PDB file of C-alpha atoms and ligand atoms in Angstrom:
ATOM      1  CA  MET A  34      12.916 -90.475  26.088  1.00 94.00           C
ATOM      2  CA  LYS A  35       9.819 -91.050  23.961  1.00 98.00           C
ATOM      3  CA  LEU A  36       7.849 -88.221  22.402  1.00 98.00           C
ATOM      4  CA  ALA A  37       4.344 -88.517  20.958  1.00 98.00           C
ATOM      5  CA  ILE A  38       3.862 -86.001  18.142  1.00 98.00           C
ATOM      6  CA  ILE A  39       0.248 -85.250  17.285  1.00 98.00           C
ATOM      7  CA  SER A  40      -1.336 -82.884  14.745  1.00 98.00           C
ATOM      8  CA  ASP A  41      -4.640 -81.848  13.184  1.00 98.00           C
ATOM      9  CA  ILE A  42      -6.885 -82.931  16.028  1.00 98.00           C
ATOM     10  CA  HIS A  43      -9.702 -80.840  14.562  1.00 98.00           C
ATOM     11  CA  ALA A  44     -11.915 -80.893  17.653  1.00 98.00           C
ATOM     12  CA  ASN A  45     -12.356 -84.665  17.460  1.00 98.00           C
ATOM     13  CA  LEU A  46     -12.311 -85.606  21.155  1.00 98.00           C
ATOM     14  CA  GLN A  47     -12.876 -89.338  20.579  1.00 98.00           C
ATOM     15  CA  ALA A  48      -9.814 -89.509  18.315  1.00 98.00           C
ATOM     16  CA  LEU A  49      -7.689 -87.371  20.661  1.00 98.00           C
ATOM     17  CA  GLU A  50      -8.515 -89.469  23.733  1.00 98.00           C
ATOM     18  CA  ALA A  51      -7.831 -92.712  21.847  1.00 98.00           C
ATOM     19  CA  VAL A  52      -4.418 -91.411  20.741  1.00 98.00           C
ATOM     20  CA  ILE A  53      -3.514 -90.209  24.252  1.00 98.00           C
ATOM     21  CA  ASP A  54      -4.498 -93.620  25.686  1.00 98.00           C
ATOM     22  CA  HIS A  55      -2.446 -95.392  23.027  1.00 98.00           C
ATOM     23  CA  ALA A  56       0.590 -93.177  23.627  1.00 98.00           C
ATOM     24  CA  SER A  57       0.314 -93.763  27.391  1.00 98.00           C
ATOM     25  CA  SER A  58       0.327 -97.527  26.816  1.00 98.00           C
ATOM     26  CA  GLU A  59       3.542 -97.006  24.809  1.00 98.00           C
ATOM     27  CA  ASN A  60       5.092 -95.203  27.820  1.00 98.00           C
ATOM     28  CA  VAL A  61       5.494 -91.858  26.118  1.00 98.00           C
ATOM     29  CA  ASP A  62       7.246 -89.215  28.254  1.00 97.00           C
ATOM     30  CA  GLN A  63       5.997 -86.078  26.525  1.00 98.00           C
ATOM     31  CA  PHE A  64       3.541 -84.841  23.901  1.00 98.00           C
ATOM     32  CA  ILE A  65       4.144 -82.323  21.142  1.00 98.00           C
ATOM     33  CA  CYS A  66       1.259 -80.736  19.230  1.00 98.00           C
ATOM     34  CA  LEU A  67       1.552 -79.368  15.699  1.00 98.00           C
ATOM     35  CA  GLY A  68      -1.687 -77.398  15.661  1.00 98.00           C
ATOM     36  CA  ASP A  69      -5.141 -77.359  14.098  1.00 98.00           C
ATOM     37  CA  ILE A  70      -6.504 -78.305  17.495  1.00 98.00           C
ATOM     38  CA  VAL A  71      -9.878 -76.930  16.400  1.00 98.00           C
ATOM     39  CA  GLY A  72     -11.949 -76.576  13.218  1.00 96.00           C
ATOM     40  CA  TYR A  73     -14.210 -79.172  11.500  1.00 96.00           C
ATOM     41  CA  GLY A  74     -14.969 -81.183  14.662  1.00 97.00           C
ATOM     42  CA  PRO A  75     -17.707 -80.914  17.308  1.00 98.00           C
ATOM     43  CA  GLN A  76     -15.677 -80.582  20.548  1.00 98.00           C
ATOM     44  CA  PRO A  77     -13.258 -77.647  20.247  1.00 98.00           C
ATOM     45  CA  MET A  78     -13.490 -76.591  23.915  1.00 98.00           C
ATOM     46  CA  GLU A  79     -12.675 -80.040  25.234  1.00 98.00           C
ATOM     47  CA  CYS A  80      -9.792 -80.591  22.817  1.00 98.00           C
ATOM     48  CA  THR A  81      -8.256 -77.175  23.481  1.00 98.00           C
ATOM     49  CA  ARG A  82      -8.468 -77.802  27.230  1.00 98.00           C
ATOM     50  CA  ILE A  83      -6.728 -81.178  26.900  1.00 98.00           C
ATOM     51  CA  ILE A  84      -3.856 -79.732  24.853  1.00 98.00           C
ATOM     52  CA  GLN A  85      -3.525 -76.857  27.337  1.00 98.00           C
ATOM     53  CA  ASP A  86      -3.419 -79.366  30.204  1.00 98.00           C
ATOM     54  CA  LEU A  87      -0.754 -81.444  28.453  1.00 97.00           C
ATOM     55  CA  ASN A  88       1.383 -78.302  28.751  1.00 97.00           C
ATOM     56  CA  CYS A  89       3.453 -79.409  25.771  1.00 98.00           C
ATOM     57  CA  PRO A  90       5.286 -77.607  22.961  1.00 98.00           C
ATOM     58  CA  THR A  91       2.511 -76.536  20.565  1.00 98.00           C
ATOM     59  CA  VAL A  92       2.418 -74.536  17.339  1.00 98.00           C
ATOM     60  CA  ARG A  93      -0.423 -72.727  15.607  1.00 98.00           C
ATOM     61  CA  GLY A  94      -2.385 -74.270  12.761  1.00 97.00           C
ATOM     62  CA  ASN A  95      -4.313 -72.335  10.116  1.00 96.00           C
ATOM     63  CA  HIS A  96      -7.657 -73.254  11.731  1.00 96.00           C
ATOM     64  CA  ASP A  97      -6.404 -72.142  15.171  1.00 97.00           C
ATOM     65  CA  HIS A  98      -5.285 -68.903  13.524  1.00 97.00           C
ATOM     66  CA  GLU A  99      -8.666 -68.254  11.870  1.00 96.00           C
ATOM     67  CA  VAL A 100     -10.649 -69.127  14.989  1.00 97.00           C
ATOM     68  CA  ALA A 101      -8.547 -66.800  17.130  1.00 96.00           C
ATOM     69  CA  GLY A 102      -9.034 -63.862  14.763  1.00 93.00           C
ATOM     70  CA  ASN A 103     -12.130 -61.980  13.691  1.00 90.00           C
ATOM     71  CA  GLY A 104     -11.262 -61.752  10.007  1.00 90.00           C
ATOM     72  CA  SER A 105     -13.580 -62.652   7.143  1.00 91.00           C
ATOM     73  CA  LEU A 106     -13.810 -66.352   6.307  1.00 91.00           C
ATOM     74  CA  ASP A 107     -15.291 -65.691   2.852  1.00 89.00           C
ATOM     75  CA  THR A 108     -12.374 -67.108   0.880  1.00 88.00           C
ATOM     76  CA  LEU A 109     -12.510 -70.484   2.661  1.00 88.00           C
ATOM     77  CA  HIS A 110     -14.307 -73.653   1.606  1.00 89.00           C
ATOM     78  CA  GLN A 111     -17.984 -73.687   2.737  1.00 90.00           C
ATOM     79  CA  ASP A 112     -17.471 -76.489   5.273  1.00 91.00           C
ATOM     80  CA  ALA A 113     -14.498 -74.715   6.844  1.00 91.00           C
ATOM     81  CA  GLN A 114     -16.454 -71.437   6.949  1.00 94.00           C
ATOM     82  CA  ALA A 115     -19.452 -73.029   8.694  1.00 94.00           C
ATOM     83  CA  SER A 116     -17.248 -74.862  11.146  1.00 95.00           C
ATOM     84  CA  LEU A 117     -14.988 -71.920  11.990  1.00 96.00           C
ATOM     85  CA  THR A 118     -17.935 -69.539  12.466  1.00 96.00           C
ATOM     86  CA  TRP A 119     -19.494 -72.067  14.860  1.00 97.00           C
ATOM     87  CA  THR A 120     -16.165 -72.698  16.658  1.00 97.00           C
ATOM     88  CA  ARG A 121     -15.578 -68.971  17.229  1.00 97.00           C
ATOM     89  CA  LYS A 122     -18.864 -68.864  19.136  1.00 97.00           C
ATOM     90  CA  ILE A 123     -18.279 -72.054  21.141  1.00 97.00           C
ATOM     91  CA  LEU A 124     -14.767 -71.338  22.451  1.00 98.00           C
ATOM     92  CA  THR A 125     -14.150 -69.101  25.451  1.00 97.00           C
ATOM     93  CA  ASP A 126     -12.318 -65.805  24.895  1.00 97.00           C
ATOM     94  CA  PRO A 127      -9.246 -67.041  26.843  1.00 98.00           C
ATOM     95  CA  GLN A 128      -9.135 -70.178  24.673  1.00 98.00           C
ATOM     96  CA  ARG A 129      -9.253 -68.118  21.468  1.00 98.00           C
ATOM     97  CA  ALA A 130      -6.549 -65.824  22.827  1.00 98.00           C
ATOM     98  CA  TRP A 131      -4.408 -68.832  23.730  1.00 98.00           C
ATOM     99  CA  LEU A 132      -4.756 -70.307  20.222  1.00 98.00           C
ATOM    100  CA  GLY A 133      -3.909 -66.959  18.660  1.00 97.00           C
ATOM    101  CA  ALA A 134      -0.757 -66.591  20.749  1.00 98.00           C
ATOM    102  CA  LEU A 135       0.761 -69.929  19.703  1.00 98.00           C
ATOM    103  CA  PRO A 136       3.993 -69.624  17.688  1.00 98.00           C
ATOM    104  CA  TYR A 137       4.092 -70.657  14.018  1.00 97.00           C
ATOM    105  CA  VAL A 138       7.325 -72.577  14.380  1.00 97.00           C
ATOM    106  CA  ARG A 139       9.312 -73.782  17.361  1.00 97.00           C
ATOM    107  CA  ARG A 140      12.605 -75.403  18.181  1.00 97.00           C
ATOM    108  CA  VAL A 141      12.481 -78.445  20.510  1.00 96.00           C
ATOM    109  CA  GLY A 142      16.018 -79.609  21.321  1.00 92.00           C
ATOM    110  CA  ARG A 143      17.734 -80.453  18.005  1.00 94.00           C
ATOM    111  CA  PHE A 144      14.569 -80.525  15.915  1.00 97.00           C
ATOM    112  CA  SER A 145      11.871 -78.095  14.864  1.00 97.00           C
ATOM    113  CA  ILE A 146       8.078 -78.233  14.700  1.00 98.00           C
ATOM    114  CA  ALA A 147       5.667 -76.350  12.440  1.00 97.00           C
ATOM    115  CA  HIS A 148       2.088 -76.884  11.346  1.00 98.00           C
ATOM    116  CA  ALA A 149       2.622 -76.621   7.596  1.00 97.00           C
ATOM    117  CA  THR A 150       6.238 -75.971   6.518  1.00 95.00           C
ATOM    118  CA  PRO A 151       9.469 -75.380   8.453  1.00 92.00           C
ATOM    119  CA  HIS A 152      10.162 -72.123   6.563  1.00 91.00           C
ATOM    120  CA  ARG A 153       7.635 -69.279   6.053  1.00 91.00           C
ATOM    121  CA  SER A 154       5.422 -71.196   8.488  1.00 91.00           C
ATOM    122  CA  ASN A 155       2.939 -68.315   8.749  1.00 92.00           C
ATOM    123  CA  LEU A 156       1.877 -68.829   5.104  1.00 93.00           C
ATOM    124  CA  PHE A 157       0.568 -72.371   5.710  1.00 94.00           C
ATOM    125  CA  GLY A 158       1.812 -73.814   2.411  1.00 94.00           C
ATOM    126  CA  TYR A 159       1.399 -77.513   1.649  1.00 95.00           C
ATOM    127  CA  VAL A 160       3.917 -80.345   1.372  1.00 96.00           C
ATOM    128  CA  HIS A 161       1.981 -82.571  -1.026  1.00 95.00           C
ATOM    129  CA  ASP A 162       4.792 -84.264  -2.921  1.00 95.00           C
ATOM    130  CA  LEU A 163       8.501 -84.894  -3.262  1.00 96.00           C
ATOM    131  CA  ALA A 164       9.180 -81.531  -4.939  1.00 96.00           C
ATOM    132  CA  ASP A 165       7.464 -79.665  -2.054  1.00 96.00           C
ATOM    133  CA  ALA A 166       9.400 -81.723   0.494  1.00 97.00           C
ATOM    134  CA  ASP A 167      12.669 -81.079  -1.343  1.00 97.00           C
ATOM    135  CA  ARG A 168      12.116 -77.297  -1.240  1.00 95.00           C
ATOM    136  CA  CYS A 169      11.504 -77.508   2.511  1.00 95.00           C
ATOM    137  CA  LEU A 170      14.495 -79.718   3.205  1.00 96.00           C
ATOM    138  CA  GLN A 171      16.832 -77.430   1.188  1.00 93.00           C
ATOM    139  CA  GLU A 172      15.958 -74.576   3.569  1.00 91.00           C
ATOM    140  CA  GLN A 173      15.440 -76.575   6.753  1.00 94.00           C
ATOM    141  CA  ALA A 174      17.822 -75.354   9.472  1.00 93.00           C
ATOM    142  CA  THR A 175      17.475 -78.399  11.763  1.00 96.00           C
ATOM    143  CA  PRO A 176      18.291 -82.048  10.927  1.00 97.00           C
ATOM    144  CA  LEU A 177      14.667 -82.990  11.645  1.00 98.00           C
ATOM    145  CA  CYS A 178      11.335 -81.214  11.390  1.00 98.00           C
ATOM    146  CA  PHE A 179       7.828 -82.484  12.190  1.00 98.00           C
ATOM    147  CA  ILE A 180       4.833 -81.111  10.289  1.00 98.00           C
ATOM    148  CA  GLY A 181       1.132 -81.867   9.709  1.00 98.00           C
ATOM    149  CA  HIS A 182      -1.415 -79.825   7.692  1.00 97.00           C
ATOM    150  CA  THR A 183      -2.031 -82.165   4.698  1.00 97.00           C
ATOM    151  CA  HIS A 184      -3.496 -84.885   6.970  1.00 96.00           C
ATOM    152  CA  VAL A 185      -1.403 -87.422   5.038  1.00 96.00           C
ATOM    153  CA  PRO A 186       1.487 -88.992   6.965  1.00 97.00           C
ATOM    154  CA  GLY A 187       4.899 -89.423   5.336  1.00 97.00           C
ATOM    155  CA  PHE A 188       8.686 -89.470   5.850  1.00 97.00           C
ATOM    156  CA  PHE A 189      11.033 -87.518   3.550  1.00 98.00           C
ATOM    157  CA  GLU A 190      14.828 -87.930   3.730  1.00 98.00           C
ATOM    158  CA  HIS A 191      17.384 -85.577   2.208  1.00 97.00           C
ATOM    159  CA  THR A 192      20.764 -87.197   1.800  1.00 96.00           C
ATOM    160  CA  GLN A 193      23.740 -86.281  -0.433  1.00 93.00           C
ATOM    161  CA  GLY A 194      21.699 -83.562  -2.127  1.00 92.00           C
ATOM    162  CA  VAL A 195      18.745 -85.789  -3.022  1.00 96.00           C
ATOM    163  CA  THR A 196      15.295 -86.040  -1.398  1.00 97.00           C
ATOM    164  CA  HIS A 197      13.298 -89.253  -1.400  1.00 97.00           C
ATOM    165  CA  GLU A 198      10.224 -90.545   0.384  1.00 97.00           C
ATOM    166  CA  ILE A 199      10.589 -93.451   2.815  1.00 97.00           C
ATOM    167  CA  ASP A 200       7.806 -95.916   2.095  1.00 95.00           C
ATOM    168  CA  SER A 201       7.451 -97.377   5.582  1.00 95.00           C
ATOM    169  CA  SER A 202       5.606 -96.897   8.852  1.00 96.00           C
ATOM    170  CA  TYR A 203       8.893 -96.176  10.607  1.00 96.00           C
ATOM    171  CA  CYS A 204      12.118 -94.307   9.977  1.00 96.00           C
ATOM    172  CA  THR A 205      15.533 -94.766  11.602  1.00 97.00           C
ATOM    173  CA  LEU A 206      17.385 -91.451  11.581  1.00 97.00           C
ATOM    174  CA  SER A 207      20.896 -91.320  10.165  1.00 97.00           C
ATOM    175  CA  GLU A 208      23.347 -88.674  11.435  1.00 95.00           C
ATOM    176  CA  VAL A 209      24.214 -87.612   7.883  1.00 96.00           C
ATOM    177  CA  SER A 210      20.695 -86.970   6.526  1.00 97.00           C
ATOM    178  CA  LYS A 211      17.959 -84.388   7.072  1.00 97.00           C
ATOM    179  CA  TYR A 212      14.347 -85.428   7.627  1.00 98.00           C
ATOM    180  CA  LEU A 213      10.882 -83.977   7.229  1.00 98.00           C
ATOM    181  CA  CYS A 214       8.202 -86.043   8.937  1.00 98.00           C
ATOM    182  CA  ASN A 215       4.491 -85.493   8.394  1.00 98.00           C
ATOM    183  CA  VAL A 216       2.731 -87.108  11.352  1.00 98.00           C
ATOM    184  CA  GLY A 217      -0.721 -87.254   9.690  1.00 97.00           C
ATOM    185  CA  SER A 218      -3.960 -86.227  11.381  1.00 98.00           C
ATOM    186  CA  VAL A 219      -5.489 -87.343  14.666  1.00 98.00           C
ATOM    187  CA  GLY A 220      -9.002 -86.107  13.981  1.00 97.00           C
ATOM    188  CA  GLN A 221      -9.527 -86.129  10.228  1.00 95.00           C
ATOM    189  CA  PRO A 222      -7.175 -88.447   8.284  1.00 92.00           C
ATOM    190  CA  ARG A 223      -7.224 -87.901   4.520  1.00 91.00           C
ATOM    191  CA  ASP A 224      -5.279 -90.925   3.333  1.00 91.00           C
ATOM    192  CA  SER A 225      -6.821 -94.346   2.761  1.00 87.00           C
ATOM    193  CA  ASP A 226      -7.118 -95.125   6.478  1.00 95.00           C
ATOM    194  CA  ILE A 227      -9.833 -93.611   8.694  1.00 96.00           C
ATOM    195  CA  ARG A 228      -7.968 -94.388  11.939  1.00 98.00           C
ATOM    196  CA  ALA A 229      -6.252 -91.570  13.861  1.00 98.00           C
ATOM    197  CA  SER A 230      -2.598 -91.035  12.901  1.00 98.00           C
ATOM    198  CA  TYR A 231       0.360 -89.893  15.020  1.00 98.00           C
ATOM    199  CA  VAL A 232       4.032 -90.777  15.573  1.00 98.00           C
ATOM    200  CA  ILE A 233       6.272 -91.708  18.477  1.00 98.00           C
ATOM    201  CA  PHE A 234       9.871 -90.479  18.305  1.00 98.00           C
ATOM    202  CA  ASP A 235      12.244 -92.504  20.467  1.00 98.00           C
ATOM    203  CA  ARG A 236      15.177 -90.155  20.943  1.00 96.00           C
ATOM    204  CA  THR A 237      17.404 -92.916  22.315  1.00 96.00           C
ATOM    205  CA  SER A 238      17.056 -95.366  19.431  1.00 97.00           C
ATOM    206  CA  ARG A 239      16.470 -92.497  16.937  1.00 97.00           C
ATOM    207  CA  VAL A 240      13.448 -94.268  15.502  1.00 98.00           C
ATOM    208  CA  ILE A 241      10.212 -92.535  14.484  1.00 98.00           C
ATOM    209  CA  GLN A 242       7.276 -94.958  14.410  1.00 98.00           C
ATOM    210  CA  ARG A 243       3.896 -94.110  12.909  1.00 98.00           C
ATOM    211  CA  HIS A 244       0.799 -95.432  14.679  1.00 98.00           C
ATOM    212  CA  ARG A 245      -2.833 -95.736  13.566  1.00 98.00           C
ATOM    213  CA  VAL A 246      -5.451 -95.867  16.290  1.00 98.00           C
ATOM    214  CA  VAL A 247      -9.095 -96.960  16.112  1.00 98.00           C
ATOM    215  CA  TYR A 248     -11.571 -94.556  17.727  1.00 98.00           C
ATOM    216  CA  ASP A 249     -15.351 -94.177  18.001  1.00 98.00           C
ATOM    217  CA  VAL A 250     -16.018 -92.490  14.639  1.00 97.00           C
ATOM    218  CA  GLU A 251     -19.801 -92.873  14.970  1.00 97.00           C
ATOM    219  CA  LYS A 252     -19.844 -90.881  18.195  1.00 98.00           C
ATOM    220  CA  THR A 253     -17.973 -87.980  16.581  1.00 98.00           C
ATOM    221  CA  GLN A 254     -20.359 -88.130  13.619  1.00 97.00           C
ATOM    222  CA  ASP A 255     -23.391 -88.052  15.946  1.00 97.00           C
ATOM    223  CA  LEU A 256     -22.003 -85.012  17.760  1.00 98.00           C
ATOM    224  CA  LEU A 257     -21.391 -83.219  14.445  1.00 97.00           C
ATOM    225  CA  ARG A 258     -25.024 -83.787  13.457  1.00 96.00           C
ATOM    226  CA  LEU A 259     -26.251 -82.664  16.901  1.00 97.00           C
ATOM    227  CA  ALA A 260     -24.241 -79.449  16.567  1.00 96.00           C
ATOM    228  CA  GLY A 261     -25.977 -78.765  13.252  1.00 95.00           C
ATOM    229  CA  LEU A 262     -22.680 -78.742  11.325  1.00 95.00           C
ATOM    230  CA  PRO A 263     -22.615 -79.684   7.587  1.00 94.00           C
ATOM    231  CA  ALA A 264     -23.293 -83.387   6.917  1.00 94.00           C
ATOM    232  CA  SER A 265     -20.208 -83.496   4.686  1.00 94.00           C
ATOM    233  CA  LEU A 266     -18.001 -83.086   7.784  1.00 95.00           C
ATOM    234  CA  ALA A 267     -19.404 -86.306   9.262  1.00 95.00           C
ATOM    235  CA  GLU A 268     -19.101 -88.118   5.926  1.00 94.00           C
ATOM    236  CA  ARG A 269     -15.508 -86.999   5.480  1.00 93.00           C
ATOM    237  CA  LEU A 270     -14.417 -88.964   8.581  1.00 96.00           C
ATOM    238  CA  VAL A 271     -15.185 -92.243   6.831  1.00 94.00           C
ATOM    239  CA  ASP A 272     -14.319 -91.183   3.280  1.00 84.00           C
ATOM    240  CA  VAL A 273     -11.327 -93.315   2.329  1.00 70.00           C
ATOM    241  CA  ALA A 274     -11.240 -92.346  -1.366  1.00 62.00           C
TER     242      ALA A 274
HETATM  243 ZN1   ZN B  78      -5.728 -79.469   9.483  1.00 83.04          ZN
END
């Protein structure tokens, strides 16, 4: 049983399709989506429809939450404000309602999924470093939790009272440890690699493997410009700093 866990698609259809194709070539049985399906990118309708059609366990991201609501976006960064205002207009009412009805956290078999943190998931806090990961793992009720939100992939292991980061593209789960796995971002990576990021969890071998997938960045950038969205959103897709 192989699961593809994807997050932070951010309305980037080219990246989403490339990841789905890649996962299919790896014979994945099921998808799981950790939210932020929309926001920043130029194709929110198409991406929402694809995730709906995958009919997979999905949780709500902060962008999904903001798009679904009608609240003020004044406190957000300018780019996010422009993008979310535009996305609210583009999506259909049923799509916005669907995004707004997604749960913040969900149990899938023996593990859990959340967009940002496994506890107090509705606050959308960030796991930026070892101390953040340690706080999560102390409270984590399941042996394994998958998250996204920072757009930076990483594996954190809590064993014998100590949390450490696993510096590898894969992680073999031990029965005696707890794990927090950030799967990275499909549609807007923020580490030093512009390729789409996701993981495959092989439940039989208990291995989680991270994958990076090339997609047509220029096409997404062209569509952002055509939509009249801020130029910084197109630049950010190739900003590896
Ligand atoms: Zn995000």
